[in-house]
Coordinates of C-alpha atoms in Angstrom, one line a residue:
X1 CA 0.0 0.0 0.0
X2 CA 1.6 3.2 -1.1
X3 CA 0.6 6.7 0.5
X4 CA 0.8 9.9 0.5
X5 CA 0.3 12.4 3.2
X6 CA -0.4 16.0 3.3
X7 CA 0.1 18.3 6.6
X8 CA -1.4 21.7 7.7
X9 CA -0.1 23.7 10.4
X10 CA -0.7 26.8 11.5
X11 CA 0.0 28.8 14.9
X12 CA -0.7 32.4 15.4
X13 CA 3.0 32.7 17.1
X14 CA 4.3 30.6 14.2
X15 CA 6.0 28.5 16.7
X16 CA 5.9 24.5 16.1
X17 CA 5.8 23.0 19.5
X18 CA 7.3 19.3 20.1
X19 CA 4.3 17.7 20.3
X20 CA 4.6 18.0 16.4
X21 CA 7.4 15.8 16.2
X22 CA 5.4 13.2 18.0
X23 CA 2.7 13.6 15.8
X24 CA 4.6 13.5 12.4
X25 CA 7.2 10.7 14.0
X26 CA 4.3 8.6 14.3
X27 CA 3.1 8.8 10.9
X28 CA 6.2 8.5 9.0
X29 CA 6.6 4.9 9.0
X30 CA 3.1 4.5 7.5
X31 CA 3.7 7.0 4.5
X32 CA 5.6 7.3 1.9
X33 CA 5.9 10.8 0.9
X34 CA 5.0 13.8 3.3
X35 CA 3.7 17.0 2.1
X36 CA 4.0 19.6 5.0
X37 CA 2.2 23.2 4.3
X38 CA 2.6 25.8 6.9
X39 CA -0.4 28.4 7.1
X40 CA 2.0 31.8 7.6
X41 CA 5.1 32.1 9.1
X42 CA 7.3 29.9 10.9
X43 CA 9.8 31.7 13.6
X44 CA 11.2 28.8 15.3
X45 CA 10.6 25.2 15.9
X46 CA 10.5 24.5 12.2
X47 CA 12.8 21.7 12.7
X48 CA 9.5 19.4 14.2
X49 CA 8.4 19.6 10.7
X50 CA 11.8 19.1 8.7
X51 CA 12.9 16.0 10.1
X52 CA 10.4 14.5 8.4
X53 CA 8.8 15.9 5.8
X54 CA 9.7 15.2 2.1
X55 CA 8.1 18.6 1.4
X56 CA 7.3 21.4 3.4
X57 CA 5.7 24.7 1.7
X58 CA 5.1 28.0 3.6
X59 CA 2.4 30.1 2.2
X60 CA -0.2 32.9 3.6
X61 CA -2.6 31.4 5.7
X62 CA -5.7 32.1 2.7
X63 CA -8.4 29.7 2.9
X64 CA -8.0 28.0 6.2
X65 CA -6.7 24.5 5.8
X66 CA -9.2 23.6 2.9
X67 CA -7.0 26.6 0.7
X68 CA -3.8 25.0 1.8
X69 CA -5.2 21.6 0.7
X70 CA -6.2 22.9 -2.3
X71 CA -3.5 24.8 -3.5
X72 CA -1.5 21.4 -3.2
X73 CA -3.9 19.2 -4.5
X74 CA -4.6 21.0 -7.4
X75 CA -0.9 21.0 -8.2
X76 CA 0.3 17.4 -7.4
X77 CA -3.1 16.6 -9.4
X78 CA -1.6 18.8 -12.4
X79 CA 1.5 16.8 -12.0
X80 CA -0.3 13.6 -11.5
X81 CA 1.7 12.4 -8.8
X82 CA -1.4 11.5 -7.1
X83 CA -1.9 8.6 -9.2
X84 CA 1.4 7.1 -7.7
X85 CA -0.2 6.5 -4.2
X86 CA -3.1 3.8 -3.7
X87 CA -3.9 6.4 -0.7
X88 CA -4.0 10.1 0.3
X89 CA -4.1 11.3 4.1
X90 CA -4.8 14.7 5.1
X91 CA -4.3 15.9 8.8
X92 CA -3.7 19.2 10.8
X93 CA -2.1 20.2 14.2
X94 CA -5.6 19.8 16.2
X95 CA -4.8 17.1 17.1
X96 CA -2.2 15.3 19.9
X97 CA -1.1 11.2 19.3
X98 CA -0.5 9.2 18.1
X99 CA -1.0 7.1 21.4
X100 CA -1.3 3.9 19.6
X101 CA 0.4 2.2 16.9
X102 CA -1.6 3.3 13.5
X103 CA -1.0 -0.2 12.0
X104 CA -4.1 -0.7 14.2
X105 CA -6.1 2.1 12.2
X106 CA -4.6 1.4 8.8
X107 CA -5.5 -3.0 9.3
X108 CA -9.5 -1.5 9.9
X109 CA -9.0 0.6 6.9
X110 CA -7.5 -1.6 4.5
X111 CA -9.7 -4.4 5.3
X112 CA -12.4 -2.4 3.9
X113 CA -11.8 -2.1 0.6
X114 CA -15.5 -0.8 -0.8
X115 CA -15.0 2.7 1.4
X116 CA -14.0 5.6 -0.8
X117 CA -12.8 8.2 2.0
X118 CA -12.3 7.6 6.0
X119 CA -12.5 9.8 9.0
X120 CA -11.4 8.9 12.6
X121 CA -14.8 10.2 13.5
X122 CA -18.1 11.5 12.4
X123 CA -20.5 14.0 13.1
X124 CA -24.3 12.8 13.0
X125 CA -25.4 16.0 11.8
X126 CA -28.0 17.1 14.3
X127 CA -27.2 20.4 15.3
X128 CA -26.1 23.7 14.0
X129 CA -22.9 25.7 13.8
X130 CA -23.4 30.0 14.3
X131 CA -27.3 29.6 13.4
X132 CA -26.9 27.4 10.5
X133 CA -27.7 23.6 10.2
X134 CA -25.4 21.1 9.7
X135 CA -25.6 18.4 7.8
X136 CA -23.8 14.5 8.6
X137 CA -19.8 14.5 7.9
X138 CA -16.4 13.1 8.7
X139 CA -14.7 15.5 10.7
X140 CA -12.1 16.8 8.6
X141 CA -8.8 17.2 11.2
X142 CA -7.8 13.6 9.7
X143 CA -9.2 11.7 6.4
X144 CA -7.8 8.8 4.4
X145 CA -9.2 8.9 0.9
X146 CA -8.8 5.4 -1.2
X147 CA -7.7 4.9 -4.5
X148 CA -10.8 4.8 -6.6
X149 CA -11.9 7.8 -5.3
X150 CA -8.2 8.8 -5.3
X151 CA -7.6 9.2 -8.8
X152 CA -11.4 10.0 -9.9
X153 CA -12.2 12.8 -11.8
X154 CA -14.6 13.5 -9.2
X155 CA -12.1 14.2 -6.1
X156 CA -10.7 16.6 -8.4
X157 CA -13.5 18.8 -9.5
X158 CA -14.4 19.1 -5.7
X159 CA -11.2 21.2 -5.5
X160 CA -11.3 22.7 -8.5
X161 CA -15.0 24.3 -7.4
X162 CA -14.3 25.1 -4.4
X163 CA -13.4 28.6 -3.3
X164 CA -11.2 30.1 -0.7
X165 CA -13.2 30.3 3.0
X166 CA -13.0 34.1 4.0
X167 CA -14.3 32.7 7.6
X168 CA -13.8 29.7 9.6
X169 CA -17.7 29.1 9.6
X170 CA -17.5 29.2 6.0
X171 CA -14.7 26.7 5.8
X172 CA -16.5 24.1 8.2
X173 CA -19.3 24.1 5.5
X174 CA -17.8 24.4 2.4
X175 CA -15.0 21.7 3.0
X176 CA -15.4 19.8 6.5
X177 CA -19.3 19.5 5.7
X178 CA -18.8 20.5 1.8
X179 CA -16.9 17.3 0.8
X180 CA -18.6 15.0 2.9
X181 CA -21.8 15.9 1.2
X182 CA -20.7 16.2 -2.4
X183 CA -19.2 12.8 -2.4
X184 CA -22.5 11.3 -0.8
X185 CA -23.9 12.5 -3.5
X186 CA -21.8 11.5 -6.4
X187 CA -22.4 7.4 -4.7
X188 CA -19.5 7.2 -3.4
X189 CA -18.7 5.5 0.6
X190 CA -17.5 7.2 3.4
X191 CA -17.6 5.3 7.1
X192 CA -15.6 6.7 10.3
X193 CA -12.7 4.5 11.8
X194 CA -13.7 5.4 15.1
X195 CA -17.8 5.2 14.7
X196 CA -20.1 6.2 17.4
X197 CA -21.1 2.5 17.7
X198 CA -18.2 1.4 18.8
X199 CA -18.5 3.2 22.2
X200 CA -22.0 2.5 22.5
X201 CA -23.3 5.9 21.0
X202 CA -26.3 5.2 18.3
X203 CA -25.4 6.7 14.3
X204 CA -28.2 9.4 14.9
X205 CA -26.6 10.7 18.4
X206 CA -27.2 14.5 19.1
X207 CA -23.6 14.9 20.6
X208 CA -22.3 16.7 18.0
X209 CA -18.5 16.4 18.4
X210 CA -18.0 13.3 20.0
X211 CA -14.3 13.8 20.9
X212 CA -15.0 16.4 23.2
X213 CA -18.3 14.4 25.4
X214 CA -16.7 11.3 24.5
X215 CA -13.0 11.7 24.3
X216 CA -12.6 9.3 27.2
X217 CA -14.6 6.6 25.6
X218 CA -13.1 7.2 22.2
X219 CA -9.2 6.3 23.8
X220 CA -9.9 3.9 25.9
X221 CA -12.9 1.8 24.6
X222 CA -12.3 2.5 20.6
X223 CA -8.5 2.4 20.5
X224 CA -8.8 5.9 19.1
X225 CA -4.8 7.2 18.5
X226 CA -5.5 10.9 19.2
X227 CA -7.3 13.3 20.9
X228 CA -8.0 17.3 19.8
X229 CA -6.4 19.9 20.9
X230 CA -9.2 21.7 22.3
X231 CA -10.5 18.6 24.4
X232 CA -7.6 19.5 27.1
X233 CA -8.4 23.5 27.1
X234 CA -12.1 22.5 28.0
X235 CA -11.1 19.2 30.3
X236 CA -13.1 16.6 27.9
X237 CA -10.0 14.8 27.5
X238 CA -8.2 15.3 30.9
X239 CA -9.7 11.9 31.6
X240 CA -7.9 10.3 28.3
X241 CA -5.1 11.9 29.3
X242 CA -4.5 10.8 33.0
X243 CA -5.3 7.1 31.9
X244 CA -2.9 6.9 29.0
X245 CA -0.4 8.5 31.3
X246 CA -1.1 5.6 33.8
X247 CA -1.8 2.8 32.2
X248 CA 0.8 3.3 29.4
X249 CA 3.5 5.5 31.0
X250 CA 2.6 8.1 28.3
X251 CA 4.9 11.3 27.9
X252 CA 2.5 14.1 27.9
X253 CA 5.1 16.7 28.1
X254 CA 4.8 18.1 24.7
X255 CA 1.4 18.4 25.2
X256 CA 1.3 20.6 28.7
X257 CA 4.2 22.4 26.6
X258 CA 2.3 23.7 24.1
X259 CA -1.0 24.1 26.4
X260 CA 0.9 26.2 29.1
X261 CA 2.4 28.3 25.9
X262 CA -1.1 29.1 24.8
X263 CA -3.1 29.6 28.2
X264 CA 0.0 32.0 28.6
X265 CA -0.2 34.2 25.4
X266 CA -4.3 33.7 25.7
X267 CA -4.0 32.0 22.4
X268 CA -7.1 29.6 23.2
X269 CA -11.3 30.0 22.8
X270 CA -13.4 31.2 25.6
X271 CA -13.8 28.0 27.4
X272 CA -11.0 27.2 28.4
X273 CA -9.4 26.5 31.8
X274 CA -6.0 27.1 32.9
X275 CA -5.9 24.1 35.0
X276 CA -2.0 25.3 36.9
X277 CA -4.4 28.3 38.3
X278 CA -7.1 25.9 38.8
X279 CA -5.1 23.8 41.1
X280 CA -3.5 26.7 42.7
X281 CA -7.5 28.0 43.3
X282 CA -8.3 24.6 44.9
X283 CA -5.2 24.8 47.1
X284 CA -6.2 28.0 48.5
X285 CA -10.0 27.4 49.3
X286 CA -11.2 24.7 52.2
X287 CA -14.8 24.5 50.2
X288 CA -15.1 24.4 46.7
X289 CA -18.0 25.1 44.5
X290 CA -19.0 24.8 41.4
X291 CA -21.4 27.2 39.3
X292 CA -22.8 25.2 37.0
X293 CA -23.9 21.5 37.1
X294 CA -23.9 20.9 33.3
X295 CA -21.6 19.4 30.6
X296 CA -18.7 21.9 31.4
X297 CA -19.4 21.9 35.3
X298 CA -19.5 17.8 35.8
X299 CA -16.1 18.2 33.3
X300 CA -14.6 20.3 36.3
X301 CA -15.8 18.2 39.0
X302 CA -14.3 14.9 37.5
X303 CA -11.1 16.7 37.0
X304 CA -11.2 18.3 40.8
X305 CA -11.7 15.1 42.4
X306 CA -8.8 13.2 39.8
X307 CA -6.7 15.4 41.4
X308 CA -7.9 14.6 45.1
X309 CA -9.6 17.4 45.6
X310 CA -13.2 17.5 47.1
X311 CA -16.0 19.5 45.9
X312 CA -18.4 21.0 48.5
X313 CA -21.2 21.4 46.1
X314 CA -22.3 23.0 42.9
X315 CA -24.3 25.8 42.4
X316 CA -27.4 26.4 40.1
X317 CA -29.3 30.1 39.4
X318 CA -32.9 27.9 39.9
X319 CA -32.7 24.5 41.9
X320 CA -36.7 23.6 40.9
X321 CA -35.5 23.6 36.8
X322 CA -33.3 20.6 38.0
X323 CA -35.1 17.4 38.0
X324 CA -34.3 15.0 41.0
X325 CA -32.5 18.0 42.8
X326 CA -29.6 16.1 45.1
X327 CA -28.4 17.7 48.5
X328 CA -25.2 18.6 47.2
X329 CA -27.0 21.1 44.6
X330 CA -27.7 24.6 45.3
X331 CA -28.7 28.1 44.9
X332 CA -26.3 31.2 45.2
X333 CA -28.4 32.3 48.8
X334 CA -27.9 28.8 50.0
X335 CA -24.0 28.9 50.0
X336 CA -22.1 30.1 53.1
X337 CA -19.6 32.1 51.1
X338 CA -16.2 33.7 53.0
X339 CA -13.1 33.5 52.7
X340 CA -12.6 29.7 52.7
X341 CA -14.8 29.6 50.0
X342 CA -14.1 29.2 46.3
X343 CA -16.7 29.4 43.6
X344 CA -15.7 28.1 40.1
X345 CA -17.4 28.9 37.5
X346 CA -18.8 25.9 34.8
X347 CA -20.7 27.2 32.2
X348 CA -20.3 28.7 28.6
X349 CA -19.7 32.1 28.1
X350 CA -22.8 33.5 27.3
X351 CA -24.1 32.7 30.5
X352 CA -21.2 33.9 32.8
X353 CA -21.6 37.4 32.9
X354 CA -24.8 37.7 34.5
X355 CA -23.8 35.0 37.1
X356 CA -20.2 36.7 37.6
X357 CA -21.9 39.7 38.5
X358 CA -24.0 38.1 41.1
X359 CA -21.3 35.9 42.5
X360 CA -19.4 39.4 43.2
X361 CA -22.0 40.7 44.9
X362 CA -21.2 38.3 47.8
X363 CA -17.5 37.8 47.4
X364 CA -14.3 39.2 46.4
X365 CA -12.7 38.2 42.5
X366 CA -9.8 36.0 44.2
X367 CA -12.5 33.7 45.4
X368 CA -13.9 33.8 42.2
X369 CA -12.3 31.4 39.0
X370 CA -13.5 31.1 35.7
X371 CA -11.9 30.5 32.0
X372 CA -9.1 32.3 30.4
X373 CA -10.3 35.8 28.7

């Protein structure tokens, strides 16, 4: 099986971290050629990528990673050097791995012979992104595309039509969603590596993103080599993490590098938790509490108690909306709040505003902790 692998990277700082290396070390022995294109500059670090890349191309970051893909595409389709390979892979930085050896990915993928293009996972499609629906796709941070497909004259007119995102939203649906669709369409089969089944999710779940409420599950249960960036800056993969790094003496060093980097330069989206402070919070307060008893709260609370911490409570604005209310949950005027008292906040943005300003109506900001801004 001969393949071919093409790499986006991009970082705001143009820095490539170590946990690079890791990634593209782990691929190498699976590919044989490695095309690496670097969205804007590169100041330092470069030498992650060179070690192993056959090619490495540096160009302004137009289009998102479906205009990097595309300029290169188009070209080694020109050339027809694509018709060399019995595969292509396309990947990005969002990712950290590989944990496990990818002979284990690639002996699912070649056994299956009928599937025109593979993702590591899937989104169902129920849901939408900024007001617009989505519709069922792979998710596009890694996809193997097979040979008929390959060297159709389909794969290339998807590139050929498809124009430059100006906007991340638009590159979600015209590539991530876009190519998913298009080939649907045109007959072809696409199937995820890592499918929602194998964890015990149905097709039709309304998770949306399974690698962030399921990242454990996806690891541990499914075998699944990576997990996304973002799943550590919001703690849905802290759980992956702290049982790869016990049960297979995993080095997650490069990964707490390049996480501490970004919670430092505030390089990271509004959810997410700068877990050194956290600890350091949790350190300083005899009772903790969380705000928040949803998705993000119950993320904290796992990650608390992991770390041998105890939780006091957690807080909610109205304790009658919550069905089969528990002792341990309740409202703001409930809590005995001074100075041994530490409320964390667990909730999306759009709702932290109004509950930060009631939370500091009974308490200083030091007892208070929420995400990065």
């Amino acid at each position: 099986m001969k393949r071919i692998a093409v790499f986006i990277f991009y970082d705001m700082e143009g820095i490539v971290d170590s946990y690079i290396s890791a990634l593209l070390s782990g691929i190498r022995p699976y590919i044989d050629r490695l095309v690496a294109v670097c969205n804007g500059n590169v100041c330092s670090g470069e030498k992650n990528i060179q070690d192993y890349a056959d090619e490495m191309i540096i160009r302004p970051n137009k289009g998102y990673d479906a205009g990097a893909y595309k300029d290169v595409l188009m070209r080694l389709i020109k050339e027809e050097t694509l018709s060399e390979y019995d595969q292509l892979i396309l990947f990005n930085d969002t990712v950290y791995g590989f944990f496990y050896p990818l002979s284990e990915m690639f002996e699912i993928i070649d056994s299956q012979t009928e599937v025109d293009m593979w993702g590591m996972t899937e989104h169902s499609g129920i849901g939408e992104h900024r007001g617009k629906a989505l519709s069922w796709h792979l998710q596009g941070y890694f996809l193997v595309i097979n040979k008929r497909l390959l060297q159709s004259r389909d794969f290339a007119g998807f590139w050929e039509e498809l124009e430059y995102p100006a906007t991340y939203t638009k590159a979600i649906f015209d590539f991530e969603v876009g190519i998913s669709q298009y080939l649907l369409k045109k007959g072809y089969k696409l199937k995820s590596i890592y499918a929602p089944e194998k964890i015990g999710i149905a097709k039709d779940n309304d998770f949306g993103n399974l690698y962030f409420s399921h990242a454990y599950e996806l690891v541990v249960k499914a075998r699944c080599p990576v997990l996304k960036v973002k799943s550590i800056e919001n703690l849905s993969g802290i759980e992956a993490l702290n049982y790869l790094e016990k049960n297979y003496s995993y080095d997650s060093s490069a990964i707490w590098e390049h996480y501490r980097r970004r919670i430092r330069n505030k390089n990271v989206g509004n959810d997410t938790y700068d877990i050194d402070a956290l600890w350091n919070f949790c350190r300083k307060h005899r009772r903790i509490y969380i705000y928040g008893n949803g998705v993000i709260g119950k993320r904290i609370y796992d990650c608390i108690l992991e770390q041998g911490y105890l939780v006091a409570g957690f807080i909610v604005t109205k304790k009658d909306m919550i069905p089969n209310t528990e002792n341990r949950i309740h409202e703001l005027d409930e809590v005995e709040i001074d100075e041994n008292c530490g409320i964390i906040l667990g909730m999306k943005q759009q709702y932290r505003e109004e509950v930060m300003e009631n939370v500091l109506r009974m308490t200083d900001r030091i007892h208070l902790f929420m995400p990065v801004k």
